[in-house]
Short mmCIF file of C-alpha atoms in Angstrom, two decimals:
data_model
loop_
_atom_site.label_atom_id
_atom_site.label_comp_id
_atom_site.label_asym_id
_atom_site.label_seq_id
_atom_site.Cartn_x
_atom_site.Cartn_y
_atom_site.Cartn_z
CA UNK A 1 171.83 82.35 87.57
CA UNK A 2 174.88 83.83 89.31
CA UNK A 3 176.05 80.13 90.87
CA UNK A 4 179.04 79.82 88.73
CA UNK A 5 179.81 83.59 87.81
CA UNK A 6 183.52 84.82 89.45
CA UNK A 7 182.11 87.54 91.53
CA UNK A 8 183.92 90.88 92.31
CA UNK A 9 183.94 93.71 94.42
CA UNK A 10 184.66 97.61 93.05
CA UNK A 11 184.68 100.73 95.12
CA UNK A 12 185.66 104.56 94.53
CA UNK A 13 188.36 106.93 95.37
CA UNK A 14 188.72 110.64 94.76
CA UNK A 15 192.22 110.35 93.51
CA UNK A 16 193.57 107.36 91.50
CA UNK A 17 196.91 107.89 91.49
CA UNK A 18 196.95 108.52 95.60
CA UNK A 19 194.99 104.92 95.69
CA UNK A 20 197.38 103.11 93.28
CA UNK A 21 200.83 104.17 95.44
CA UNK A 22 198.69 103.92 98.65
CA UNK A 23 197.55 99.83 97.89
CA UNK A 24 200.69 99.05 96.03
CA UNK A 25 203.47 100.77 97.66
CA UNK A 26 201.95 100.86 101.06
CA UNK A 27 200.12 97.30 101.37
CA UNK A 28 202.33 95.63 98.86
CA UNK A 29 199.64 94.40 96.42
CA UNK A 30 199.24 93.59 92.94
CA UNK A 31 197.60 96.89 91.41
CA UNK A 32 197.07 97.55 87.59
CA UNK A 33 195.76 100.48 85.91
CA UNK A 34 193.82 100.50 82.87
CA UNK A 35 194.45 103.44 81.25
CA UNK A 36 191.68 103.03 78.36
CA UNK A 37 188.72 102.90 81.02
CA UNK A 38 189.03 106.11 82.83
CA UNK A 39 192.23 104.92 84.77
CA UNK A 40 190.36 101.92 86.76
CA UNK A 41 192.43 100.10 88.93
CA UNK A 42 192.05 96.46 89.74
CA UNK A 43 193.44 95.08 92.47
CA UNK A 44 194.87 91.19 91.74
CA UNK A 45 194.54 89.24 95.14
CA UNK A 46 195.33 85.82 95.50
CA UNK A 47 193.18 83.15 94.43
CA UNK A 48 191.99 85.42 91.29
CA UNK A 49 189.59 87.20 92.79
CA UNK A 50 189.53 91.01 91.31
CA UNK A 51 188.56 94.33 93.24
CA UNK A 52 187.80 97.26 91.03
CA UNK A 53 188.64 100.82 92.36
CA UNK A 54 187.48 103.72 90.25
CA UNK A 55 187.97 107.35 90.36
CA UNK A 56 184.54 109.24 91.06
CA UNK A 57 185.08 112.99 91.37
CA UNK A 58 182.08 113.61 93.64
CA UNK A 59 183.11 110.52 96.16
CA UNK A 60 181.77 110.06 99.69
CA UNK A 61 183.84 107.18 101.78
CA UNK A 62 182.20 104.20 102.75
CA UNK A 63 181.28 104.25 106.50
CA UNK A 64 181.56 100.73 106.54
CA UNK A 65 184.52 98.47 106.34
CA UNK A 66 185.33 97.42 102.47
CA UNK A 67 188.20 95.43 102.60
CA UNK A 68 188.90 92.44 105.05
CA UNK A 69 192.92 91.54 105.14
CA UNK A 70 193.11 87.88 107.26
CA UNK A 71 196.65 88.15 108.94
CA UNK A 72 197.98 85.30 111.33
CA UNK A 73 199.57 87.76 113.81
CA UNK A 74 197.62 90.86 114.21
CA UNK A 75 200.57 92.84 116.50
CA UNK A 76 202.74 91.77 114.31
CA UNK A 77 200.47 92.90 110.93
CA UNK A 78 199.63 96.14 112.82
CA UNK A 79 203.41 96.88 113.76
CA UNK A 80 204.36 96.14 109.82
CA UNK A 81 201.76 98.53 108.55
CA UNK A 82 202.24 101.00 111.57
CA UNK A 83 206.51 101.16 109.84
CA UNK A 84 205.18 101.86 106.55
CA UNK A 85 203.09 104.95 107.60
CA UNK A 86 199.39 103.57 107.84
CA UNK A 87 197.71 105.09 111.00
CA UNK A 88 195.00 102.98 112.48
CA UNK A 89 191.89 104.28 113.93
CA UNK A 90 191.36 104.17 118.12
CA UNK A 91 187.76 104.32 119.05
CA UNK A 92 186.29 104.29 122.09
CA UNK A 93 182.86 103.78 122.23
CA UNK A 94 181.40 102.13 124.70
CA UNK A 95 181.30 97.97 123.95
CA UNK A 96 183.33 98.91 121.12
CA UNK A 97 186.95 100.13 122.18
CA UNK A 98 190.44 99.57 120.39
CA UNK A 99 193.53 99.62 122.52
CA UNK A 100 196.20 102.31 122.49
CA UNK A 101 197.47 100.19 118.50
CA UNK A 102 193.94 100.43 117.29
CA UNK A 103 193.17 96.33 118.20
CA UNK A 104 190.26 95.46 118.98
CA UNK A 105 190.28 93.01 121.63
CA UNK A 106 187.42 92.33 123.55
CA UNK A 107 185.65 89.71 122.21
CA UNK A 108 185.52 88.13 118.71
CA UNK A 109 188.35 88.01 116.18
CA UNK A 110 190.99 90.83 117.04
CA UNK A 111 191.03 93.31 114.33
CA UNK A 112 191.98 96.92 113.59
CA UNK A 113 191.03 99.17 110.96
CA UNK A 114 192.68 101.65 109.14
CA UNK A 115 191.64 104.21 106.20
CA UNK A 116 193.06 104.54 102.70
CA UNK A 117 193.74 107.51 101.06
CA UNK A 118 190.19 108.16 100.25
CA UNK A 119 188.92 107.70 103.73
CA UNK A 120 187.51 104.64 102.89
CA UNK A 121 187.83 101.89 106.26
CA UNK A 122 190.11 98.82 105.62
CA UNK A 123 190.94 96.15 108.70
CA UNK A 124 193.22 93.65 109.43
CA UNK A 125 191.82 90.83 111.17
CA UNK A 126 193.62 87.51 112.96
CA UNK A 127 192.26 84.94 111.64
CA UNK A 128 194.17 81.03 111.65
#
């Protein structure tokens, strides 16, 4: 049934126009608004592939990461976003600590997360 439908991904935000400078200005992608549908935002990422976001006035942020960005370099990625103002998050958990840059680098891919706006989680993560 859904074999050879072009799937895509939506999430919300508590403030659309915070979200639309935040992944445009600050991540440098391709973000449209649709003004006739409540101000939706869609997110054009290469390949074709579409990601909704949508304003929702009683949001909660997802405690869960939403949004994947593959980078070849991740110092490099992390120092980038780091000059444009995006603070990533340190944890240190047991089994599950970031370095003082907010890598994570002790076992499996290294990757770093970071929130938008809306306190949703985003990452980075070095991939080939």
């Amino acid at each position: 049934m859904f074999k050879q439908t072009k799937v895509f991904s939506g999430f919300s935000v508590n403030d659309i126009q915070k979200a639309k400078q935040f992944y445009s200005e600050m991540l440098g992608l391709e973000v449209t608004e649709n003004l006739e549908m409540q101000g939706i935002l869609t997110i054009l990422i290469t390949g074709g592939t579409k990601i909704l976001i949508y304003p929702k006035p009683n949001h909660t942020p997802a405690t869960f990461t939403i949004l994947n960005f593959p980078v070849k370099n991740i110092d490099e990625a992390v120092a980038e976003l780091n000059n444009r103002g995006v603070q990533f998050i340190i944890y240190k958990e047991p089994n599950f600590e970031t370095d003082n840059q907010g890598i994570f680098r002790k076992g499996g891919p290294k990757i770093a997360w970071f929130k938008d706006p809306a306190e949703n989680i985003l990452s980075v993560i070095e991939q080939d």
